[in-house]
Coordinates of C-alpha atoms in Angstrom, one line a residue:
X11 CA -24.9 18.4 -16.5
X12 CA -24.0 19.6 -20.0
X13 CA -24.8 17.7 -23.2
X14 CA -20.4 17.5 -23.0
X15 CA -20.5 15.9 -20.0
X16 CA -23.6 13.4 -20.7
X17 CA -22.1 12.4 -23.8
X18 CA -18.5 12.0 -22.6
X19 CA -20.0 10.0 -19.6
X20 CA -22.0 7.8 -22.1
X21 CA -19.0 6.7 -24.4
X22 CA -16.9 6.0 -21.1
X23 CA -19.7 3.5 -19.9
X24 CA -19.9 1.8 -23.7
X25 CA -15.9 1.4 -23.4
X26 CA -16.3 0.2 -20.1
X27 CA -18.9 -2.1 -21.3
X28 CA -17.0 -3.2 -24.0
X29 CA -13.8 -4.3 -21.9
X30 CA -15.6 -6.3 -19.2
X31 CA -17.6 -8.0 -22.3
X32 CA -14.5 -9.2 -23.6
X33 CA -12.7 -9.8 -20.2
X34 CA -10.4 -7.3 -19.8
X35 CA -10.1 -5.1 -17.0
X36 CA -12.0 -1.7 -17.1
X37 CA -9.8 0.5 -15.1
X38 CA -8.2 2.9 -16.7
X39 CA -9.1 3.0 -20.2
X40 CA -12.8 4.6 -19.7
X41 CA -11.3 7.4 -17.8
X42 CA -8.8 8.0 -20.1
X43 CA -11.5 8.2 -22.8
X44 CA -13.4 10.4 -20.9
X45 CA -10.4 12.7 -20.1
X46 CA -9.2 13.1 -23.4
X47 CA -12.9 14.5 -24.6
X48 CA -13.5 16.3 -21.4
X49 CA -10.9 17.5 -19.8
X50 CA -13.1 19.2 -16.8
X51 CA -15.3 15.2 -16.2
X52 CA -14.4 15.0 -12.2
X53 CA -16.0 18.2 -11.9
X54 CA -19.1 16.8 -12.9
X55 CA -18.7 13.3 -11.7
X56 CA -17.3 14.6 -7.9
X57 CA -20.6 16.5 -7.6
X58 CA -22.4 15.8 -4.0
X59 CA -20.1 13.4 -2.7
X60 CA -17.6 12.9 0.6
X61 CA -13.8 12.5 -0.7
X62 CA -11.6 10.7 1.3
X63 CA -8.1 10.4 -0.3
X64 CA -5.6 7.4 0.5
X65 CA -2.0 8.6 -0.2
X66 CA 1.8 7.4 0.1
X67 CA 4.4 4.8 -0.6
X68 CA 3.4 1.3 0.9
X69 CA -0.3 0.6 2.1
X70 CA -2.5 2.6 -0.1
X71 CA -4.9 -0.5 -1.6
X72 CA -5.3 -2.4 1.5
X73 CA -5.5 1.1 3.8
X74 CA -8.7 1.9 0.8
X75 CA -9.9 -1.7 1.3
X76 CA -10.2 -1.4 5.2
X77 CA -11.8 1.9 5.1
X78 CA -14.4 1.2 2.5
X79 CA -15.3 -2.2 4.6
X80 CA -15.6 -0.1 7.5
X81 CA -18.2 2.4 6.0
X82 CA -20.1 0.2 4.5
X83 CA -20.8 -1.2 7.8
X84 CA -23.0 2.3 7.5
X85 CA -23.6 2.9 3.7
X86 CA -25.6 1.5 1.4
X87 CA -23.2 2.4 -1.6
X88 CA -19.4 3.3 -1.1
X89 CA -17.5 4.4 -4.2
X90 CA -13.6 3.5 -4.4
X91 CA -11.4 2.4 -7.5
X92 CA -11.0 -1.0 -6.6
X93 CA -8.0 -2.3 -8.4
X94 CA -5.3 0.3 -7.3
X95 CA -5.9 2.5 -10.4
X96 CA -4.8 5.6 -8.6
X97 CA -4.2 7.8 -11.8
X98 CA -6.8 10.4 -12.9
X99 CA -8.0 8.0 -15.8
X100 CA -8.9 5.3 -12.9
X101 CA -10.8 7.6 -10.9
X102 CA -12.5 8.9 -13.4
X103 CA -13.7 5.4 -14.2
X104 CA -14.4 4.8 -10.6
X105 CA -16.8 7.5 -10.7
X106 CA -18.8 6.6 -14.0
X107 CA -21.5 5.7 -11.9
X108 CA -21.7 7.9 -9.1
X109 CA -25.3 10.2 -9.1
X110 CA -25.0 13.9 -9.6
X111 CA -28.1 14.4 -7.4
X112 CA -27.1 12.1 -4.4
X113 CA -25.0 12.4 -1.5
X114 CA -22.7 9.7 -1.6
X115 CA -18.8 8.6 -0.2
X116 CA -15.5 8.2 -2.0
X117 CA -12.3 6.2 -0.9
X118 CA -9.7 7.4 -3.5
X119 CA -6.2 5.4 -3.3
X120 CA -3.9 8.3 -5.0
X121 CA -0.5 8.1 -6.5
X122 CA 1.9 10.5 -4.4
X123 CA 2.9 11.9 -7.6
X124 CA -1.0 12.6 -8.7
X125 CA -2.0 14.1 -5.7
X126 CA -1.5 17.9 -7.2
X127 CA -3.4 17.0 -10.3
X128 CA -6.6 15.2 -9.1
X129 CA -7.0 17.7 -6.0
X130 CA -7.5 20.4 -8.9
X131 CA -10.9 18.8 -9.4
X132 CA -11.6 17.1 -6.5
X133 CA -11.8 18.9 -3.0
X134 CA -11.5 15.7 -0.4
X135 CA -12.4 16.4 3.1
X136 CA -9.7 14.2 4.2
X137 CA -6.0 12.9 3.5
X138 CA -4.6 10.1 4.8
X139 CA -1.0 10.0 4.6
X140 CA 0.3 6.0 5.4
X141 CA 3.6 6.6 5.0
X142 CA 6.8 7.7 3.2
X143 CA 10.0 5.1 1.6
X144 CA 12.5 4.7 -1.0
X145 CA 10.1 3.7 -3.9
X146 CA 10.6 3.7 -7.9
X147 CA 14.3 6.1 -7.8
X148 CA 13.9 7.0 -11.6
X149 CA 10.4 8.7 -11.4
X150 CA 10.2 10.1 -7.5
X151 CA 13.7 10.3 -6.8
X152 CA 14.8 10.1 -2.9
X153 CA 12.2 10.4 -0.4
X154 CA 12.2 14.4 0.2
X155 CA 11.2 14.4 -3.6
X156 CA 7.8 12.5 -3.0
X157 CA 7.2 14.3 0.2
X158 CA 7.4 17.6 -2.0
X159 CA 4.9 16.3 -4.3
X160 CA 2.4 15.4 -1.7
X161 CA 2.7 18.8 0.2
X162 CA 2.0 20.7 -3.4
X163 CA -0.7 18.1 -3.2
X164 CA -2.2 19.6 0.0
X165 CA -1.4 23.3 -1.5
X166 CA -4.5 22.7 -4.0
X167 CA -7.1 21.4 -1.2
X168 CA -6.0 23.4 1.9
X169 CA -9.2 22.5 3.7
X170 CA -8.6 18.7 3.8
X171 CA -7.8 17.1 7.0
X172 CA -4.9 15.5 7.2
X173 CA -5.0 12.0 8.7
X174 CA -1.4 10.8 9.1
X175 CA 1.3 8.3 10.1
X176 CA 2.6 10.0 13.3
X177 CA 5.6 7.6 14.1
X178 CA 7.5 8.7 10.4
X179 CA 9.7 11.6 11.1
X180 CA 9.1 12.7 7.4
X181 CA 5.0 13.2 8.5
X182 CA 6.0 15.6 11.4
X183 CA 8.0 18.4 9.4
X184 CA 7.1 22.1 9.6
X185 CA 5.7 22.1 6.0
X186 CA 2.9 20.0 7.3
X187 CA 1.6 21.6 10.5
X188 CA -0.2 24.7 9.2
X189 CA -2.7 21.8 7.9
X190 CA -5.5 20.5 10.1
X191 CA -4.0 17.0 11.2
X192 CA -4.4 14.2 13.4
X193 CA -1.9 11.5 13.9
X194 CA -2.1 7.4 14.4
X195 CA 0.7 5.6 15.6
X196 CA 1.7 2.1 17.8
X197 CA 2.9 2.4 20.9
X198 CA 3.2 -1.0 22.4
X199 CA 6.2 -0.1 24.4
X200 CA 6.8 -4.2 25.5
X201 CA 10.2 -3.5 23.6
X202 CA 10.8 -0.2 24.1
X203 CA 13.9 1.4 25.7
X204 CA 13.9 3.2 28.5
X205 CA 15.1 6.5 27.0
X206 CA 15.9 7.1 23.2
X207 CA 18.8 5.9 22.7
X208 CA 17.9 3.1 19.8
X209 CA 19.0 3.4 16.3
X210 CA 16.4 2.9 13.6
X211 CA 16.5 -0.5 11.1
X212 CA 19.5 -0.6 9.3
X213 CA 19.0 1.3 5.6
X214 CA 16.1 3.3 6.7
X215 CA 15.6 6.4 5.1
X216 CA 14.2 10.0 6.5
X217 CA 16.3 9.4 10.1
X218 CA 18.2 12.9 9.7
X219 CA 16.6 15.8 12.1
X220 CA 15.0 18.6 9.6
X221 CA 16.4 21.1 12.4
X222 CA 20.1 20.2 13.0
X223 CA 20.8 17.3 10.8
X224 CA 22.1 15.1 13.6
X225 CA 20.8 11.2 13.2
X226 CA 17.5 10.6 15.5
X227 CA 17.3 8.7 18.1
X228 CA 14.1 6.1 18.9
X229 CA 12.5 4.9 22.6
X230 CA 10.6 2.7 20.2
X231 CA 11.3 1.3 16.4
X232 CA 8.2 -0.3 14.8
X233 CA 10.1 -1.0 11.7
X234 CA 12.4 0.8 9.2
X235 CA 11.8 4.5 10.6
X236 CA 8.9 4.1 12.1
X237 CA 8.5 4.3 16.0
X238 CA 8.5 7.1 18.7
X239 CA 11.8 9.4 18.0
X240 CA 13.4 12.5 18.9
X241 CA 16.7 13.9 18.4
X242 CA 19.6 14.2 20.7
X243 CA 20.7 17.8 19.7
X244 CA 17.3 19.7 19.3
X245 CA 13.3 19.9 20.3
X246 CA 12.5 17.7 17.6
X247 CA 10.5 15.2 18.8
X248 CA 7.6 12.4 17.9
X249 CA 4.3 14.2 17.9
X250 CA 1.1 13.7 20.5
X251 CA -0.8 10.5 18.9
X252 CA -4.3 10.5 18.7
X253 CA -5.1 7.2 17.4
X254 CA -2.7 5.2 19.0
X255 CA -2.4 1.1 19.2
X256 CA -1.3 0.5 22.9
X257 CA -0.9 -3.0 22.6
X258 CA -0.2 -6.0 20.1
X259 CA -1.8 -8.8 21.5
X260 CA -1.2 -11.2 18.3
X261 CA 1.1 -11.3 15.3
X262 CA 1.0 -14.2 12.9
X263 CA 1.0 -14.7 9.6
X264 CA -2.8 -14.6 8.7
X265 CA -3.9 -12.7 11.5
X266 CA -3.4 -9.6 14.1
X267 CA -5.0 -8.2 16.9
X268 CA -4.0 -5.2 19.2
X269 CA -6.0 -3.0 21.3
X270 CA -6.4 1.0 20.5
X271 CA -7.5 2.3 24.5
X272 CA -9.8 -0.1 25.6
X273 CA -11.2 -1.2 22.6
X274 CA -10.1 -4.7 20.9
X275 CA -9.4 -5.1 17.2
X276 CA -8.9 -8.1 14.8
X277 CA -7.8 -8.1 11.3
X278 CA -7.6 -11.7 8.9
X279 CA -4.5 -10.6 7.4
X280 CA -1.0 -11.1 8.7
X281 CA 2.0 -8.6 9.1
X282 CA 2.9 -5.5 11.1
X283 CA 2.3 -3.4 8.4
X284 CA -1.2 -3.7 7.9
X285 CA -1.7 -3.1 11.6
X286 CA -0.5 0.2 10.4
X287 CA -3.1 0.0 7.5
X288 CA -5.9 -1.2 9.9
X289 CA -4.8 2.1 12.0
X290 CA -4.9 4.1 9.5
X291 CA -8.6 3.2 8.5
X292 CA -9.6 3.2 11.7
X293 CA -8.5 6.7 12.9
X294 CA -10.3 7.9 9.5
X295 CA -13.8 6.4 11.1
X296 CA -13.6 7.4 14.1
X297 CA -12.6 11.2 12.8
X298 CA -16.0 10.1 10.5
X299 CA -18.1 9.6 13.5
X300 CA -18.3 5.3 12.6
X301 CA -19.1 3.5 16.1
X302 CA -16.9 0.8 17.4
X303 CA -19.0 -1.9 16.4
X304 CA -19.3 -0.6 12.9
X305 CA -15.3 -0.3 12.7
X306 CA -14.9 -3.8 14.4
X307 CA -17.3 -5.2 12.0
X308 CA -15.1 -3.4 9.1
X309 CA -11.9 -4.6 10.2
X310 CA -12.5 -8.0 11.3
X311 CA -14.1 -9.4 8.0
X312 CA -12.1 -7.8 5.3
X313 CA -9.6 -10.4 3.8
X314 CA -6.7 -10.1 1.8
X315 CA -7.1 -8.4 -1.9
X316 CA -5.1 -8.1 -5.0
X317 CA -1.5 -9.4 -4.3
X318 CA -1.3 -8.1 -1.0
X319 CA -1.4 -11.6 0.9
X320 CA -3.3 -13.0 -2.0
X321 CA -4.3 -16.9 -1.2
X322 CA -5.1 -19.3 -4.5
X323 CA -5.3 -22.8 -4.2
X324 CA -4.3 -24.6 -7.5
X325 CA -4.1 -28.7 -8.0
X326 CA -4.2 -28.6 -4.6
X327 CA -1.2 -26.3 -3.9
X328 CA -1.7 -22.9 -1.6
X329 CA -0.3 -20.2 -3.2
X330 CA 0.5 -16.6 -1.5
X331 CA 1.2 -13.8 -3.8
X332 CA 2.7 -10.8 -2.9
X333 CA 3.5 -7.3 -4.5
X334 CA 6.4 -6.1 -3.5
X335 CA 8.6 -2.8 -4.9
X336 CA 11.2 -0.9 -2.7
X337 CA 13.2 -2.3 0.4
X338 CA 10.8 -1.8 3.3
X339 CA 7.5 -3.4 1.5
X340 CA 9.4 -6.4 0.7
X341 CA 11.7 -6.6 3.9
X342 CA 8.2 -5.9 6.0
X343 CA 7.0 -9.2 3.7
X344 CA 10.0 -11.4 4.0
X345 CA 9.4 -11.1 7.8
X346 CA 6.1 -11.7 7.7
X347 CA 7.5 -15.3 5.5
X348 CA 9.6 -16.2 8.4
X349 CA 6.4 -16.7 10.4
X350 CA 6.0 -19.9 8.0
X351 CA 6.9 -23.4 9.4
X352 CA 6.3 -25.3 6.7
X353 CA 9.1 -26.0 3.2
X354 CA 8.2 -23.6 0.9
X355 CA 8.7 -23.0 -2.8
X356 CA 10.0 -19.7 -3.8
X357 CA 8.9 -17.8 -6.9
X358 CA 10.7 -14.3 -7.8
X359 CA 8.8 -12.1 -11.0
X360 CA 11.3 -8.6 -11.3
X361 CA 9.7 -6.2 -13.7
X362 CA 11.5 -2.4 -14.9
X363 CA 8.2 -0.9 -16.2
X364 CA 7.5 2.4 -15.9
X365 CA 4.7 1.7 -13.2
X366 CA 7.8 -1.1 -11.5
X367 CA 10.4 1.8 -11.6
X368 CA 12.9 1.3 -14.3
X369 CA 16.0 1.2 -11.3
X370 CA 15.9 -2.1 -9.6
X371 CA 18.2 -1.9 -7.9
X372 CA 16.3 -1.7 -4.8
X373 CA 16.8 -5.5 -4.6
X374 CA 20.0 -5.0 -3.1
X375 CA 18.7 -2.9 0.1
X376 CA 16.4 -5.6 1.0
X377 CA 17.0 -8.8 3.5
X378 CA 16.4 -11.8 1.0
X379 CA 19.9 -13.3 2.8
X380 CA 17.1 -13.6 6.3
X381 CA 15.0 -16.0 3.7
X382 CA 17.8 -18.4 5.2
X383 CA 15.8 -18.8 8.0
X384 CA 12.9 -21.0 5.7
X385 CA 13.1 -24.5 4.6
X386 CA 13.4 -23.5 0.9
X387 CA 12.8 -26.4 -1.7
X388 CA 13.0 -25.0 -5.0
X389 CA 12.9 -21.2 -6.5
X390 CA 12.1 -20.3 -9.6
X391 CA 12.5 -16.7 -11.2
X392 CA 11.2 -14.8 -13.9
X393 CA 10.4 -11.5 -16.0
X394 CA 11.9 -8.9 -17.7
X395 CA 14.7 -8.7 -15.0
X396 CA 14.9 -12.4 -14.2
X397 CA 19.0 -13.1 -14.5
X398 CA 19.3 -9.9 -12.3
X399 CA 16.8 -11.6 -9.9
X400 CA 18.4 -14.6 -10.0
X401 CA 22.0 -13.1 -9.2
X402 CA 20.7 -11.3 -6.3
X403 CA 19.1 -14.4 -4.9
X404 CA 22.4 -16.6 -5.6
X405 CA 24.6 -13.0 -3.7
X406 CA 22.0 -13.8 -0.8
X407 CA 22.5 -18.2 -0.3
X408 CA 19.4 -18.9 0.5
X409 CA 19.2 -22.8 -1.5
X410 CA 22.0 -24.7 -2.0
X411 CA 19.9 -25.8 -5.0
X412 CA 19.9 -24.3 -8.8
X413 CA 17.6 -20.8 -9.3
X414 CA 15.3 -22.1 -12.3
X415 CA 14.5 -19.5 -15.0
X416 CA 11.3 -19.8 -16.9
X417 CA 8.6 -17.8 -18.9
X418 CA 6.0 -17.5 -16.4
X419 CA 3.3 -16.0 -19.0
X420 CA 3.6 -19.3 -20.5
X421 CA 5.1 -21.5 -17.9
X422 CA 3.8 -21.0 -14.7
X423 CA 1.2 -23.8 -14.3
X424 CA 4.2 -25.9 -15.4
X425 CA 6.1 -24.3 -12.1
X426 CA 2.9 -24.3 -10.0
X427 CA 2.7 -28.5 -10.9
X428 CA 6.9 -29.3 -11.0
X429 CA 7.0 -27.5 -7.5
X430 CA 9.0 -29.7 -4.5
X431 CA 6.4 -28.4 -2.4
X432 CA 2.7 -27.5 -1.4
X433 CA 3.2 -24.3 0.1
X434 CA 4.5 -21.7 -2.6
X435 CA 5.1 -17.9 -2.2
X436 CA 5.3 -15.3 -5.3
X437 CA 7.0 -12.4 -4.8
X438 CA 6.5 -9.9 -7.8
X439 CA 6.4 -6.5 -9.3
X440 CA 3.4 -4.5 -10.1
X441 CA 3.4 -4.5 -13.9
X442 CA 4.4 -8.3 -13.6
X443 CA 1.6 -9.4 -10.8
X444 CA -1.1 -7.7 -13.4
X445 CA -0.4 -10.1 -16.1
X446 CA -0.1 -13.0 -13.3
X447 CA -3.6 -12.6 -12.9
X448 CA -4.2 -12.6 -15.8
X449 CA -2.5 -15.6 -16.7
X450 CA -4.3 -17.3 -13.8
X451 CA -7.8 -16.0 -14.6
X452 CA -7.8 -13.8 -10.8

């Protein structure tokens, strides 16, 4: 290591230091110190160490979370940037500590857009790829645009295996086969068709055949796109699964289980699409040569992390926070509300950050109007987008009863306390969930 690097790593650590001394999170702003003095750091800091990168739209933190679980069933230390910092800055922070003369393991979550950039440093020996939606319009544009990025991604580490989501069409294009690749995928086929002849969820994007063009056709939709496909004009056609979930034995809103060949699985956390994420963790452990006791283990205790199912208790009220940021996260996580049988209060935060995506209008491709189906006390919105919030929520008549504005930096306890109910549910953008935790001391 050169005096350059020693020194860059040392100021890094003393920023680091000085955040988490004054209670602020430690993240980013290390890296980016250590990037702007050294612009060659993850050379150094990647030295000796197993890379496996966690990319896509929807399911990247809780994918990272369930792998790093599952391998530490096996290691002693497993390094991963915990928060969802996914930028080159946050890796670089996640790797402060990581010993130049060791062997260790990585799980990196990485920004679809970043992909290019950090696989110039680091060469991962796998890529999982969870999936591919509509997602922030103004920085990635429509989903062929992200897909591009990724695949440049791959153009920079051509030795990486690819690990990917076998029932999006997107995932089975030509660009992606001269990669090494396996695929995951469900194929519970309970509800299945007898032949494809099934369209896939209304407003789902990617359904077009790359060959011909015509619309594709499904024996099996999941959700959105997802599902086993093929098109009615041409050869195109869902690819062999490897890691494949034969059968969902449970669905509920705090808990799954399903059954990949003969082996049972069960995950604390609800919803359909973190079976996928589950899947996806799993077929990376078993390419890793992890036993089914070790990925068991892995799955079966993690529990639900940063805004992705998050459960707070305050004065006595439950409280469920969610992220949500393009149609399919938030439709996949208004069905997973339905599963609720209790009154709920609603809570709506809509952000335009940068890291939100300035366009929101993504609120009208998603199915608030099935909220309906929930006994809905009082909702309350907020943020910098809060009377567009409120007007899509009033377009969808879900309450016969008046959408509340209020400040939730400053107001939300107030909410939390003036609530009709027990059972309340946050719904809210990236930029805006960050400072809710803050707010909340999470």
């Amino acid at each position: 290591m050169s005096v350059r690097n020693k020194l860059t790593k040392e100021i890094a650590k003393i920023v680091r230091a000085g955040l988490r001394l004054s209670k602020h999170n430690a993240t980013s702003l290390p890296g980016y110190v250590a990037y702007k003095l050294d612009k060659n750091i993850l050379d150094e800091l990647s030295k000796n160490t197993k890379f496996i990168f966690v990319t896509g739209t929807n399911g990247k933190t809780m994918t990272t979370h369930f792998l790093v679980n599952i391998l530490k069933q096996r290691y002693d230390k497993v390094y991963t940037n915990e928060s969802g910092s996914n930028m080159v800055q946050g890796i670089i922070t996640t790797l402060l500590d990581n010993p130049a003369k060791e062997e260790t393991i990585a799980v990196l979550e990485v920004d679809e857009a970043n992909l290019v950039r950090i696989g110039q440093n680091i060469k991962p020996d796998y890529v999982i790829f969870t999936n591919i939606f509509r997602d922030q319009m103004d920085r990635f544009g429509e989903i062929y645009n992200i897909f591009s990025k990724v695949m440049e991604g791959m153009k920079v580490m051509p030795d990486a295996k690819i690990i990917a989501n076998g029932d999006l069409p997107i995932f089975n294009y030509d660009q992606i086969k001269e990669y090494d690749r396996v695929y995951f995928g469900i194929r519970d086929y309970k509800n299945a068709s007898d032949c494809y002849n099934m369209d896939a969820e209304i407003n789902s994007d990617g359904i077009l055949c790359p060959h011909c063009h015509n619309i594709l056709k499904y024996k099996l939709n999941n959700y959105s796109s997802l599902g086993d496909y093929s098109c009615p004009n041409c050869d195109f056609i869902s690819p062999a699964i490897d890691y494949s979930i034969d059968e969902l034995l449970k669905l509920d809103a705090n808990y799954s289980e399903f059954k990949v060949g003969d082996e049972l699985y069960k995950v604390n956390v609800g919803g359909l699409y973190n079976v996928y994420n589950a899947l996806a963790a799993l077929s990376a452990a078993k390419e890793l040569g992890l036993t089914y006791k070790e990925i068991y283990e892995g799955l079966r205790s993690q529990k639900n992390v940063f805004g992705r199912q998050e459960n707070i208790n305050i004065d006595g009220k439950n409280i469920t926070i969610n992220l949500v940021k393009n149609p399919t996260g938030l439709n996949q996580i208004i069905d997973l509300m339905l599963l609720e049988e209790n009154p709920i209060s609603l809570i709506c935060l809509l952000n335009d950050n940068y890291a939100d995506g300035t366009d929101v209008s993504w609120i009208y491709d998603s199915y608030y109007e099935n909220l309906d189906n929930l006994e809905i006390e009082d909702i309350y919105v907020s943020g910098k987008r809060k009377k567009d919030m409120k007007r899509r929520l009033e377009i969808a008549e879900i309450s016969e009863g008046e959408i509340k504005e209020f400040d939730y930096e400053n107001e939300i306890y107030d909410v939390i306390k003036d609530s009709k109910t027990d059972n309340i549910y946050i719904l809210s953008t990236y930029t805006a969930m960050l400072r809710l935790r803050e707010v909340l001391g999470l």
